[in-house]
Coordinates of C-alpha atoms (C1' of nucleotides) in Angstrom, one line a residue:
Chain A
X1 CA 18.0 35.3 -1.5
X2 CA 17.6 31.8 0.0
X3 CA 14.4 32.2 2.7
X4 CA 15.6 31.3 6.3
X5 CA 14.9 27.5 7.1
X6 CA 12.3 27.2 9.6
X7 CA 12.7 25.8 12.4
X8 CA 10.8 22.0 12.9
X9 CA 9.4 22.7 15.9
X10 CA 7.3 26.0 14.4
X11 CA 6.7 23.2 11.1
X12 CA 3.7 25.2 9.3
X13 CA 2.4 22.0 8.3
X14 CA 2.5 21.0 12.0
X15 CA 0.0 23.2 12.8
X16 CA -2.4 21.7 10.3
X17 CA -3.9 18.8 12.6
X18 CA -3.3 16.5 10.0
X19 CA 0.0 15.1 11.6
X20 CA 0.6 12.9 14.9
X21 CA 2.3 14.9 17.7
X22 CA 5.7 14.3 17.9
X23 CA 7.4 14.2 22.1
X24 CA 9.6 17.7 22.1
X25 CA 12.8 15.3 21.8
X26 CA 11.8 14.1 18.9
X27 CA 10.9 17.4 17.5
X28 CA 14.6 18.2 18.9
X29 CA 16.0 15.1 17.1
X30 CA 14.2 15.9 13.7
X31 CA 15.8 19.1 13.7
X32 CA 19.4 17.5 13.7
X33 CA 18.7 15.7 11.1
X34 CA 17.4 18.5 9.0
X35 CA 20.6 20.0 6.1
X36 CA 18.9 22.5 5.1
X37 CA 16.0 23.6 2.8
X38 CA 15.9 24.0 -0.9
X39 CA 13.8 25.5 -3.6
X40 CA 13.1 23.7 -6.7
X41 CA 11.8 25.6 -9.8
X42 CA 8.1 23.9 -11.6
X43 CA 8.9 20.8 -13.7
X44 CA 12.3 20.5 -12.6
X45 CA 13.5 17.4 -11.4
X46 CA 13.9 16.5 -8.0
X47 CA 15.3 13.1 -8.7
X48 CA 16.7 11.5 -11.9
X49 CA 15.9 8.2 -13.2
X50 CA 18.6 6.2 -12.6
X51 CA 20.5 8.7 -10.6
X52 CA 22.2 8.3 -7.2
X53 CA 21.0 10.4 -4.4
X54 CA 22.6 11.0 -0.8
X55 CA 19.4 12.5 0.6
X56 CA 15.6 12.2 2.0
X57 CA 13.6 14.7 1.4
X58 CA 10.4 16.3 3.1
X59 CA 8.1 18.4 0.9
X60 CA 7.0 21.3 2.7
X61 CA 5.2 23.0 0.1
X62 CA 3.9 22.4 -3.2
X63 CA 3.2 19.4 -5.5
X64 CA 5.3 16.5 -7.4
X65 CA 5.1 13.0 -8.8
X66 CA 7.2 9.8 -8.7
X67 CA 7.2 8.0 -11.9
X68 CA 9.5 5.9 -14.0
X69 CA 9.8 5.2 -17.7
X70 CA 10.1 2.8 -20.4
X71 CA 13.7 2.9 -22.9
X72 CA 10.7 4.1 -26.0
X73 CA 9.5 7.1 -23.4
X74 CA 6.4 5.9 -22.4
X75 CA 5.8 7.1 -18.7
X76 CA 3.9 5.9 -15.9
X77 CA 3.7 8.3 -12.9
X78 CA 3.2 6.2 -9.6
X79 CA 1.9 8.6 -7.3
X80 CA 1.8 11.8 -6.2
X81 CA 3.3 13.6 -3.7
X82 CA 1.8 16.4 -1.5
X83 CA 3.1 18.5 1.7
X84 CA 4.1 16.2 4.0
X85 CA 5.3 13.3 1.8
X86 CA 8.7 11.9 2.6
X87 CA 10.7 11.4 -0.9
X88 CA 13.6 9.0 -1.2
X89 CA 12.8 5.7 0.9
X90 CA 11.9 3.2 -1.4
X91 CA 15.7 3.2 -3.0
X92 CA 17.9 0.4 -2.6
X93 CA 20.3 1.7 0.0
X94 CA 23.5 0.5 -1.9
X95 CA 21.8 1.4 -5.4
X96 CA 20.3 4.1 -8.1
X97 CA 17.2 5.0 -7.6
X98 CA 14.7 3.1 -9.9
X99 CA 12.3 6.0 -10.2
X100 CA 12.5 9.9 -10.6
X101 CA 10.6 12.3 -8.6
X102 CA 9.4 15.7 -10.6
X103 CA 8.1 19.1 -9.3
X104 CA 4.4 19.7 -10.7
X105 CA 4.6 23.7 -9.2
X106 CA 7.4 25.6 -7.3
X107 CA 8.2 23.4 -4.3
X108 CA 10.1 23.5 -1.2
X109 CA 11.9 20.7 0.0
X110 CA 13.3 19.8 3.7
X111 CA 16.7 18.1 3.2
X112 CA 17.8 15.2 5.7
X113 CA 20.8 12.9 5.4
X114 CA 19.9 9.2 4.1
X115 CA 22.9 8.2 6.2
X116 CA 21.9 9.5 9.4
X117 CA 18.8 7.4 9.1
X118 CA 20.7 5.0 10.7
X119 CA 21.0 7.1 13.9
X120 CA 17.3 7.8 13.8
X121 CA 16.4 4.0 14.2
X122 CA 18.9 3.6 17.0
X123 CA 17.7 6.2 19.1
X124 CA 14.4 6.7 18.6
X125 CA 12.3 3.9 18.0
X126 CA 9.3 5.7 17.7
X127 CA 10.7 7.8 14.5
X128 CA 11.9 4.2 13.3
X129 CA 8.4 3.1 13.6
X130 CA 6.2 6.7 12.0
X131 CA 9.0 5.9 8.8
X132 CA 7.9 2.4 8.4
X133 CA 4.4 3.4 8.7
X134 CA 5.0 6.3 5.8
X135 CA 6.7 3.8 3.7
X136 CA 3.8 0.9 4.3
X137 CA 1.3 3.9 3.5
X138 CA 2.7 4.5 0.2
X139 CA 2.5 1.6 -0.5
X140 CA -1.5 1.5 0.2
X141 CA -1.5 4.4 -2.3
X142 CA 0.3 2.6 -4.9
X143 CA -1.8 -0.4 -4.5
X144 CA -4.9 1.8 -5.1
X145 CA -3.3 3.3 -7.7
X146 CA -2.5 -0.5 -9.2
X147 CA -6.2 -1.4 -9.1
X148 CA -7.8 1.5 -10.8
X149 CA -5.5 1.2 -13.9
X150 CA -6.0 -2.7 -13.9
X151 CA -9.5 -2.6 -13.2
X152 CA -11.2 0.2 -13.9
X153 CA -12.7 1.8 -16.8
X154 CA -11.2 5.4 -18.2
X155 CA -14.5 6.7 -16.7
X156 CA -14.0 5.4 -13.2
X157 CA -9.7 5.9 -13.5
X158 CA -10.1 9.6 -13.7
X159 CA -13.7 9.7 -11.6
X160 CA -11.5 7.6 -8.8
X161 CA -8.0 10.3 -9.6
X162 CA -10.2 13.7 -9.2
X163 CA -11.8 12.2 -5.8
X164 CA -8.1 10.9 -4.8
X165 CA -6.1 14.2 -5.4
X166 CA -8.9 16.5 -4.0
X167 CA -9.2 14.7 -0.6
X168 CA -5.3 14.7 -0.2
X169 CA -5.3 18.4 -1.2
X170 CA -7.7 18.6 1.4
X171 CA -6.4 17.0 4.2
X172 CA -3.1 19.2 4.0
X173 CA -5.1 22.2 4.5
X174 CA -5.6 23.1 1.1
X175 CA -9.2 23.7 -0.1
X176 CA -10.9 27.4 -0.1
X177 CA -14.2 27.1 -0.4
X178 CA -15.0 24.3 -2.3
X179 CA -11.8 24.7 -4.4
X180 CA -8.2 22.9 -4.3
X181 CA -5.0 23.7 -6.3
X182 CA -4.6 21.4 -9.1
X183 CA -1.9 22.1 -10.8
X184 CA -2.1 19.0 -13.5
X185 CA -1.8 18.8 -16.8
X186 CA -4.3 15.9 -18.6
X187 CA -1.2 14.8 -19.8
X188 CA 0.2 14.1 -16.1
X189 CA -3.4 12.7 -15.7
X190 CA -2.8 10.3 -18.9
X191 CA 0.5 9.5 -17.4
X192 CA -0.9 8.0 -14.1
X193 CA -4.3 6.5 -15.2
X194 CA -2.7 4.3 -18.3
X195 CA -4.7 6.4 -20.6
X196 CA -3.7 8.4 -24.0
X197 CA -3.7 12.1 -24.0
X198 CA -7.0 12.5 -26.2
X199 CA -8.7 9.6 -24.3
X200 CA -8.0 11.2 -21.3
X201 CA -9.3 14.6 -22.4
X202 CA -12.8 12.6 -23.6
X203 CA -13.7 11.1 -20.5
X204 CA -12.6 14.5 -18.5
X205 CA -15.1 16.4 -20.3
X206 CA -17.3 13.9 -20.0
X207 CA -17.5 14.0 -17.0
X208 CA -18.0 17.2 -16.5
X209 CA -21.2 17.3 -19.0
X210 CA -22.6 14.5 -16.3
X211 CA -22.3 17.6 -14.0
X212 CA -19.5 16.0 -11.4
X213 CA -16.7 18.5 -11.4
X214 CA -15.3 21.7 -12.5
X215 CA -12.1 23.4 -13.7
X216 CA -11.3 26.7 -13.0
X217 CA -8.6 28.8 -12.5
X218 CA -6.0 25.3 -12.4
X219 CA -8.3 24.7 -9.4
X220 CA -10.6 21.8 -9.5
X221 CA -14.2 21.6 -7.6
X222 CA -16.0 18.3 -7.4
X223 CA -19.9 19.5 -7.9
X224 CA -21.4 15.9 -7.1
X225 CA -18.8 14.3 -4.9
X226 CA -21.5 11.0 -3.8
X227 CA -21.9 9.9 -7.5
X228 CA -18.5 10.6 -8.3
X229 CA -17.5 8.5 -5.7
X230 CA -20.2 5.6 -6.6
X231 CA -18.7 6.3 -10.2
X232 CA -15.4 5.0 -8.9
X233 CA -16.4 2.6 -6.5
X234 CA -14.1 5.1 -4.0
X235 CA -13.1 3.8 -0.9
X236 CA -11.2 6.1 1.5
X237 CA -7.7 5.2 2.9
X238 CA -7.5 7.2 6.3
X239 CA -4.8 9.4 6.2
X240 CA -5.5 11.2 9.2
X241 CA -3.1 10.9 12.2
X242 CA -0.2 10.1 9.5
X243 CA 3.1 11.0 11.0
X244 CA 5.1 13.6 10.1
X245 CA 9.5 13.5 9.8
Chain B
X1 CA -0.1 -34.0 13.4
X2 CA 1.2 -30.4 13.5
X3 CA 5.1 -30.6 12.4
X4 CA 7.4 -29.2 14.8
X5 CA 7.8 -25.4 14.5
X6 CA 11.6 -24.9 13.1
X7 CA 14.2 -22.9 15.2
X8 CA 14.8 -19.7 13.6
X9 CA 18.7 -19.9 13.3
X10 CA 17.9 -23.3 11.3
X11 CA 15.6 -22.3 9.1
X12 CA 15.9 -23.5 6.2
X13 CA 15.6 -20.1 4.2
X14 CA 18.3 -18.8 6.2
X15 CA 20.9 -21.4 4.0
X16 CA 19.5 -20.7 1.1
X17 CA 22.4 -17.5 1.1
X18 CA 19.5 -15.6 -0.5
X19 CA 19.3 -13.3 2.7
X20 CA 21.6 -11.0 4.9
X21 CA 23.0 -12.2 8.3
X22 CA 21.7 -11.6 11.4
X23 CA 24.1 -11.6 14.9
X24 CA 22.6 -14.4 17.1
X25 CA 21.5 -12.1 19.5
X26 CA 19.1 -10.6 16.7
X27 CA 18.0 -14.5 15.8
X28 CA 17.2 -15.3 19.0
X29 CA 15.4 -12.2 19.2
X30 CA 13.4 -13.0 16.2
X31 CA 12.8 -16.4 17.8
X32 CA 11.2 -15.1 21.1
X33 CA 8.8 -13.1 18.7
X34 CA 7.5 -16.2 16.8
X35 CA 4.2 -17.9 18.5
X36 CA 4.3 -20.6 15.9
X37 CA 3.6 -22.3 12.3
X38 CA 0.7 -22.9 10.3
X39 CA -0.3 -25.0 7.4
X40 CA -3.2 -23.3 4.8
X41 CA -4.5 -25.5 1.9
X42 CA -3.8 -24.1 -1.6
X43 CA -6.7 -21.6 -2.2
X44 CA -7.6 -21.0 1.0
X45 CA -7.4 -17.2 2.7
X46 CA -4.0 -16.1 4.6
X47 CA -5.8 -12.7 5.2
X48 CA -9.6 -12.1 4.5
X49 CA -10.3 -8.6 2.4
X50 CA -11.9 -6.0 5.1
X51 CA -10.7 -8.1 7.6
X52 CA -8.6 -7.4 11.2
X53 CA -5.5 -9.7 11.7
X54 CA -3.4 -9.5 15.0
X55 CA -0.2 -11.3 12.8
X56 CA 2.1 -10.8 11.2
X57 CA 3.4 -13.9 8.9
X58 CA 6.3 -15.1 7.4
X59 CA 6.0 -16.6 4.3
X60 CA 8.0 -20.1 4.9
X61 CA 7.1 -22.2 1.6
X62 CA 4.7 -22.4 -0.6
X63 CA 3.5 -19.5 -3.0
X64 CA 0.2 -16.6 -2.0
X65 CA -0.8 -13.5 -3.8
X66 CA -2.0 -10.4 -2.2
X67 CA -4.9 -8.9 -3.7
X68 CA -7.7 -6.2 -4.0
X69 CA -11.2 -6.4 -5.6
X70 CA -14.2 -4.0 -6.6
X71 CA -17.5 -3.9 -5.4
X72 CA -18.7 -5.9 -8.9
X73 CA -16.0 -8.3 -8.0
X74 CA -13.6 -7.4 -10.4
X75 CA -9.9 -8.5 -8.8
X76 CA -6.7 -7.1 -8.9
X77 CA -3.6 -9.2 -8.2
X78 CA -1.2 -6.8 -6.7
X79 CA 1.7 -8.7 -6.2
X80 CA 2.6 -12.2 -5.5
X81 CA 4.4 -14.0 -2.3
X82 CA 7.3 -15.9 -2.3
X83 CA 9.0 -17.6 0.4
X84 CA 11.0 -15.0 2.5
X85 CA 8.3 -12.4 2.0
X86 CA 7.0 -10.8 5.1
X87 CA 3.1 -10.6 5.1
X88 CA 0.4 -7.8 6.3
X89 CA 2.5 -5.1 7.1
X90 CA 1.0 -2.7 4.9
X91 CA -1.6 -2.6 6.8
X92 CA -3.1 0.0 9.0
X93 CA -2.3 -0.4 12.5
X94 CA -5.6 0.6 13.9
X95 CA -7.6 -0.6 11.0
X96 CA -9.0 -3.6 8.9
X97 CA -6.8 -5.0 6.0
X98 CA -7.7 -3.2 2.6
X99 CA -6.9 -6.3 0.7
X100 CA -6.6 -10.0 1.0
X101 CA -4.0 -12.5 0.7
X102 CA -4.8 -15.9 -0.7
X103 CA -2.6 -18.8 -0.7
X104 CA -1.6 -20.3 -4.5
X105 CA -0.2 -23.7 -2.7
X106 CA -0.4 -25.7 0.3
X107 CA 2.1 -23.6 2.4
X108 CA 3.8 -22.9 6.0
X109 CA 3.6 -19.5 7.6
X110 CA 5.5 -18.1 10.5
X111 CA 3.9 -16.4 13.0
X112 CA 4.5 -12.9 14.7
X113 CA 2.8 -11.1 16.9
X114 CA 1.9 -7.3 15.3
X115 CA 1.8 -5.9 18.8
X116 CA 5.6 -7.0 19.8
X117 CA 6.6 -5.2 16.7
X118 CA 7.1 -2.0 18.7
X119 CA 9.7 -4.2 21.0
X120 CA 11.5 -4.6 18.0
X121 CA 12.0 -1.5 16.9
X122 CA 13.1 -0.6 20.2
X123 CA 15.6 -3.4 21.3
X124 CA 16.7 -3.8 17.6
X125 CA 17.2 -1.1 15.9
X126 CA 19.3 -3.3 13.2
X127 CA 16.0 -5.6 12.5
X128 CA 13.9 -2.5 12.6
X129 CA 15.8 -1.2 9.7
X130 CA 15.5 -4.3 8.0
X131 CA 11.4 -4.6 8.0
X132 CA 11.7 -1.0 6.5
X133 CA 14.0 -2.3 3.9
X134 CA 11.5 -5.1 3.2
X135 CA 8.6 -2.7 3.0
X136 CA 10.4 -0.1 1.0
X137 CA 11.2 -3.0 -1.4
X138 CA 7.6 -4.5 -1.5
X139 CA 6.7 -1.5 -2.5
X140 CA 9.4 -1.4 -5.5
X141 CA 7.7 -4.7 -6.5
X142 CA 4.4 -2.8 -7.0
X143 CA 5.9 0.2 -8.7
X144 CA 7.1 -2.0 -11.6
X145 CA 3.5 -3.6 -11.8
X146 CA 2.1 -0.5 -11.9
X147 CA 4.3 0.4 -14.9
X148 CA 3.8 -3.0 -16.6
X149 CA -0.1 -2.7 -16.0
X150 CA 0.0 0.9 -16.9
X151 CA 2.0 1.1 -19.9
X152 CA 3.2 -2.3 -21.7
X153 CA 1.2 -3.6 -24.1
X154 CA -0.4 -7.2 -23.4
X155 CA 2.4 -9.2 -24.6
X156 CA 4.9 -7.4 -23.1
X157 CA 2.9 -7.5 -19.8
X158 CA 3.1 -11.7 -19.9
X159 CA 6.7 -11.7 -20.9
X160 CA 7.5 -9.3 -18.0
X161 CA 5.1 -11.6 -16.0
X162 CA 7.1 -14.6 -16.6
X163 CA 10.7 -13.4 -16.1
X164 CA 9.8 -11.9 -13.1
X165 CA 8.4 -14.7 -11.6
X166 CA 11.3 -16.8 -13.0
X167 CA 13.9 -15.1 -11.4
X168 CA 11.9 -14.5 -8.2
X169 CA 11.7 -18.1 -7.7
X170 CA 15.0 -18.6 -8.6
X171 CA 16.5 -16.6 -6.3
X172 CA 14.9 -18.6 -3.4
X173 CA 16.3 -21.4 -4.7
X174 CA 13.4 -23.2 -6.6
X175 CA 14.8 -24.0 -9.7
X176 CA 15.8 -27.6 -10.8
X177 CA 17.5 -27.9 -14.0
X178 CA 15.8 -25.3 -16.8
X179 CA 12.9 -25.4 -14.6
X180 CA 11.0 -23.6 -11.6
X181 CA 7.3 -24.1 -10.5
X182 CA 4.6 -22.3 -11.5
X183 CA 1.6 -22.7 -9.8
X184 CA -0.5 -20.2 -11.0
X185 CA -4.2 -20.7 -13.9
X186 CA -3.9 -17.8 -16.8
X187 CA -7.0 -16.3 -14.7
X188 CA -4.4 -15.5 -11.9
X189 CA -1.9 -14.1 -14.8
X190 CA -4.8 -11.9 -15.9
X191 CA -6.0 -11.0 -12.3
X192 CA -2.4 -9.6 -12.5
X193 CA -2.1 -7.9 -15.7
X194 CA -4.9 -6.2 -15.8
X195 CA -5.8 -8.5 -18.6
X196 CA -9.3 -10.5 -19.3
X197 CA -8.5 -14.6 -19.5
X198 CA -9.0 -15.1 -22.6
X199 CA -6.6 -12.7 -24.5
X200 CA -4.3 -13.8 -21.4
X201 CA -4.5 -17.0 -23.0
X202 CA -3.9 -15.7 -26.5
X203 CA -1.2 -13.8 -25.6
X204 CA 0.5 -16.6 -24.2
X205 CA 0.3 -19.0 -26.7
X206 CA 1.7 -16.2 -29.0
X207 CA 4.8 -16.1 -26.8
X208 CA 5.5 -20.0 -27.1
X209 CA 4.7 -20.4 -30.3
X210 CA 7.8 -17.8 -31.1
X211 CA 9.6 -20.2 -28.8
X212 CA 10.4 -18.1 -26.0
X213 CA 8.8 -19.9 -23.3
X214 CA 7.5 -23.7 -22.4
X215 CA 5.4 -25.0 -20.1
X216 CA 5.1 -28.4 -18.6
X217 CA 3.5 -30.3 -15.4
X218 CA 3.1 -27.0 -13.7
X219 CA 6.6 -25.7 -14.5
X220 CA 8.1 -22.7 -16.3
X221 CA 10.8 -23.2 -18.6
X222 CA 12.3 -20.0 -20.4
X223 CA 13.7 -20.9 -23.7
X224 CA 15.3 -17.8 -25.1
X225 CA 15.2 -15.6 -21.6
X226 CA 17.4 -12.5 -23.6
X227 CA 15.2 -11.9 -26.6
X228 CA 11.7 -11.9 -23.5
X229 CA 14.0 -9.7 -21.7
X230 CA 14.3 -7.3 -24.8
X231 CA 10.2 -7.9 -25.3
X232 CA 9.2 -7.1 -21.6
X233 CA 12.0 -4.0 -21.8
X234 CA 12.6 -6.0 -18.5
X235 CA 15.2 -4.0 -16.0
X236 CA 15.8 -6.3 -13.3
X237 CA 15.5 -5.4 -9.4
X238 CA 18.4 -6.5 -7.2
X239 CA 17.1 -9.0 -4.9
X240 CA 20.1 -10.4 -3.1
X241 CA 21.1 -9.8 0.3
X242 CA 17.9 -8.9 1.4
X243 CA 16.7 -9.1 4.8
X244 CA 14.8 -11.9 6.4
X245 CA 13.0 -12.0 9.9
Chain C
dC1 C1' 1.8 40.2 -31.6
dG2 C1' 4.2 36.0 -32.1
dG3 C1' 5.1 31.3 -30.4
dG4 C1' 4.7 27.4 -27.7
dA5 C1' 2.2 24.7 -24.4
dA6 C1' -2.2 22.9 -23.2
dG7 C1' -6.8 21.7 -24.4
dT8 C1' -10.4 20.1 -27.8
dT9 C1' -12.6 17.5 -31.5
dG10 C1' -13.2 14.3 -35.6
dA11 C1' -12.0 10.2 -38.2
dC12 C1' -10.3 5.8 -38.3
dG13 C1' -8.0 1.6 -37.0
dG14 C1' -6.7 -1.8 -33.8
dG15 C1' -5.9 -4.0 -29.5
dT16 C1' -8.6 -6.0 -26.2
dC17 C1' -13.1 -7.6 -24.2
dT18 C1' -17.3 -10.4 -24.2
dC19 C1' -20.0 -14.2 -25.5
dA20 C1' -19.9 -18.8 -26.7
dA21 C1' -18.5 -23.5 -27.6
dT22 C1' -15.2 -27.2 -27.3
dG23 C1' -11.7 -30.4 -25.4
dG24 C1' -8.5 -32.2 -21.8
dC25 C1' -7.6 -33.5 -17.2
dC26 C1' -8.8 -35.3 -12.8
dG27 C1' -11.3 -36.6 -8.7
dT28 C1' -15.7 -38.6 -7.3
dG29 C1' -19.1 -41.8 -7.0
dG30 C1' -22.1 -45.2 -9.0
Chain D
dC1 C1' -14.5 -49.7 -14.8
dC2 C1' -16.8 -46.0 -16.5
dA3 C1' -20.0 -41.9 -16.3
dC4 C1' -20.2 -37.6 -14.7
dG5 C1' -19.1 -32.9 -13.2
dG6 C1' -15.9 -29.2 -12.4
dC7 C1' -11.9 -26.6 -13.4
dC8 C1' -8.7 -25.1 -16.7
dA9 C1' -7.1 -24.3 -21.3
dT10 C1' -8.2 -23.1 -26.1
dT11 C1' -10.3 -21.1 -30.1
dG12 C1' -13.7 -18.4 -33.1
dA13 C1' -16.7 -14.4 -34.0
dG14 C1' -18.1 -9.9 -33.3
dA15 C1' -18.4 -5.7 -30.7
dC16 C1' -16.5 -1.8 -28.4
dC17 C1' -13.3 0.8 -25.8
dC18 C1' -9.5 3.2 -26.4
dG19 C1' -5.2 4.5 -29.2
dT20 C1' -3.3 7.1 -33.0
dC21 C1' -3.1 10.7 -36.4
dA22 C1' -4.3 15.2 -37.5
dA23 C1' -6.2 19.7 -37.3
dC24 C1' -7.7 23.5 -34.8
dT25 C1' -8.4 26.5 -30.8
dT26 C1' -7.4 28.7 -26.5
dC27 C1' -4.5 30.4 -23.2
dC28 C1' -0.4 32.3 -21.5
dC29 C1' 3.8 34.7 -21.5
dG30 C1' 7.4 37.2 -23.4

DNA sequence: CGGGAAGTTGACGGGTCTCAATGGCCGTGG
DNA sequence: CCACGGCCATTGAGACCCGTCAACTTCCCG
């Protein structure tokens, strides 16, 4: 029933390119670390609002999303999370965790103890150093993430969330042809950008009308990918070299 | 001219009882890594947008905001600086700062070297932990204005603006009697909320004429803190015992 | 073939933006 | 001492972007 756990050293996603090399050791280390693997159905959570969790996550496969709500329901999703994301830093050690974390398709998950973290920054300071770096990358997401629904218009939010989601889809290995998985609702999209549901669906098919991008198939194809990105006034966060726990 | 640089295990945030202890050892640690103090006039640039820094900084006293803007020049605050808070690690390592960080008041800055950062996480693990906790919790900070941005309507954006701010700068020990310091024009608070200036200013005299705030020579006073609490839906974000380097 | 979730479209109202003008405060210089 | 300019706060009027309500369609899956 449950798939064998692979082993860290034969990571799929380490074969990408995408990821910093790792020093066998560490490869060695990050294998003691790593409980077990799990499988998480579609739209099942992965962590509650308001919930207590013992564990840090890696996802190996699939997509997700991070958001927190409002007592009245309304939702803002912070980001979202693709192969390769670690889950479960930003909590208060001591407390709940502010935010709950979603499954967007079927998704596997790497499971590592929170309290062995401890262990990781004692003995391998490089480790210490490629987790603070995923958790001050985040953050540059978020940020990004803050300025388009502050500043932008609904035309530029979802011009500027298309561009965002298809290079990170991308860069994991995941376009074929000129497709990527997108497996989003507009609602999700509303959820992120600060937009209602109908406005939402407006500006997507107006956008398409202008001839930017495509849906087919719950995969997504960006037809005009230099206006889209004058649209949004995109600028690209490197995410290449990005470690890998 | 230049005031003496303090010693770290006098500093004067360290009484405050705000932060977590450090073992001398780790002090005097954190004490071989400082090259020094600065002064910046209020307004001037900490951190220039597209810029390359070598620092890292220390927020001593004095209030900054960290910031993004668009091509057109529309700005987004993303969050704003507080004594205690550690500056510019969100950056890339290799690369240029994707946003810029302004100082609000005249204020001191301590200085680090970015490049001895790697001797810190590998002589102290304990500290090395700690600048993860402080980015992890930065980027809580921005989470919640992404939410308030994303999802509150414009007067429960200000009230959440206020409270927030309030208790931040109560918590590092700025408050004197009903009042703390506010140094900050309603074009700052809509920079921040995503707001233009002029139904920024609106929205805040709607919010004192119910009586629920008062300002007065550049000081906050909140008047009825529980109902603005209920208004902004406001959950609050432990901030004690964090770390300080 | 039935039912529910997701997408689409129209009509309407309102929250927020833009443009514009005014007044207060303060530092500067005549 | 006062005139002046600049920054900030304030207020009105009108426009528009976007939200809400509602109906309908399409798609998918059992």
């Amino acid at each position: 029933m449950k798939p064998a756990a692979v082993e860290c050293k034969h990571c799929p996603l380490r074969a990408l390119g995408a990821f910093s090399e790792n020093t066998p050791e560490e490869i060695c280390f990050i294998q003691s670390l790593k409980r077990g693997e799990i499988g998480i159905a579609a739209g099942a959570a992965i962590i509650a609002e308001q919930s207590r969790t013992s564990d840090l996550f890696t996802l190996l496969s699939g997509w997700a999303f991070r958001f927190r709500s409002l007592r009245d329901g309304r939702r803002q999703i912070l980001n979202f999370l693709l192969p390769g994301d670690l889950i479960g830093l930003q909590e208060q050690l001591t407390g709940d965790s502010p935010y709950g974390v979603e499954a967007l398709t079927a998704v596997r998950l790497c499971l590592f103890q929170r309290n062995r973290l401890w262990d990781l920054f004692r003995h391998h300071p490089g480790l210490a150093y490629d987790v603070t770096w995923l958790a001050a990358h985040e953050e540059l997401i978020v940020d990004e993430n803050l300025v388009t629904v502050g500043r932008r218009s609904a035309q530029e939010r979802v011009a500027m969330l298309l561009i965002h989601l298809f290079k990170r889809a991308e860069s994991v290995g995941l376009k074929r042809g000129d497709w990527v998985p997108f497996p989003i609702t507009q609602q999700h999209i509303a959820d992120a950008l600060g937009l209602s549901l109908v406005h939402t669906n407006r500006t997507l098919r107006g956008l398409a009308r202008l001839g930017l991008h495509e849906f087919s198939n719950n995969q997504l194809r960006l037809i005009n990918p230099a206006t889209m990105q004058r649209l949004a006034d995109y600028y690209a966060v490197p995410t290449h070299g990005r470690p890998l726990i």
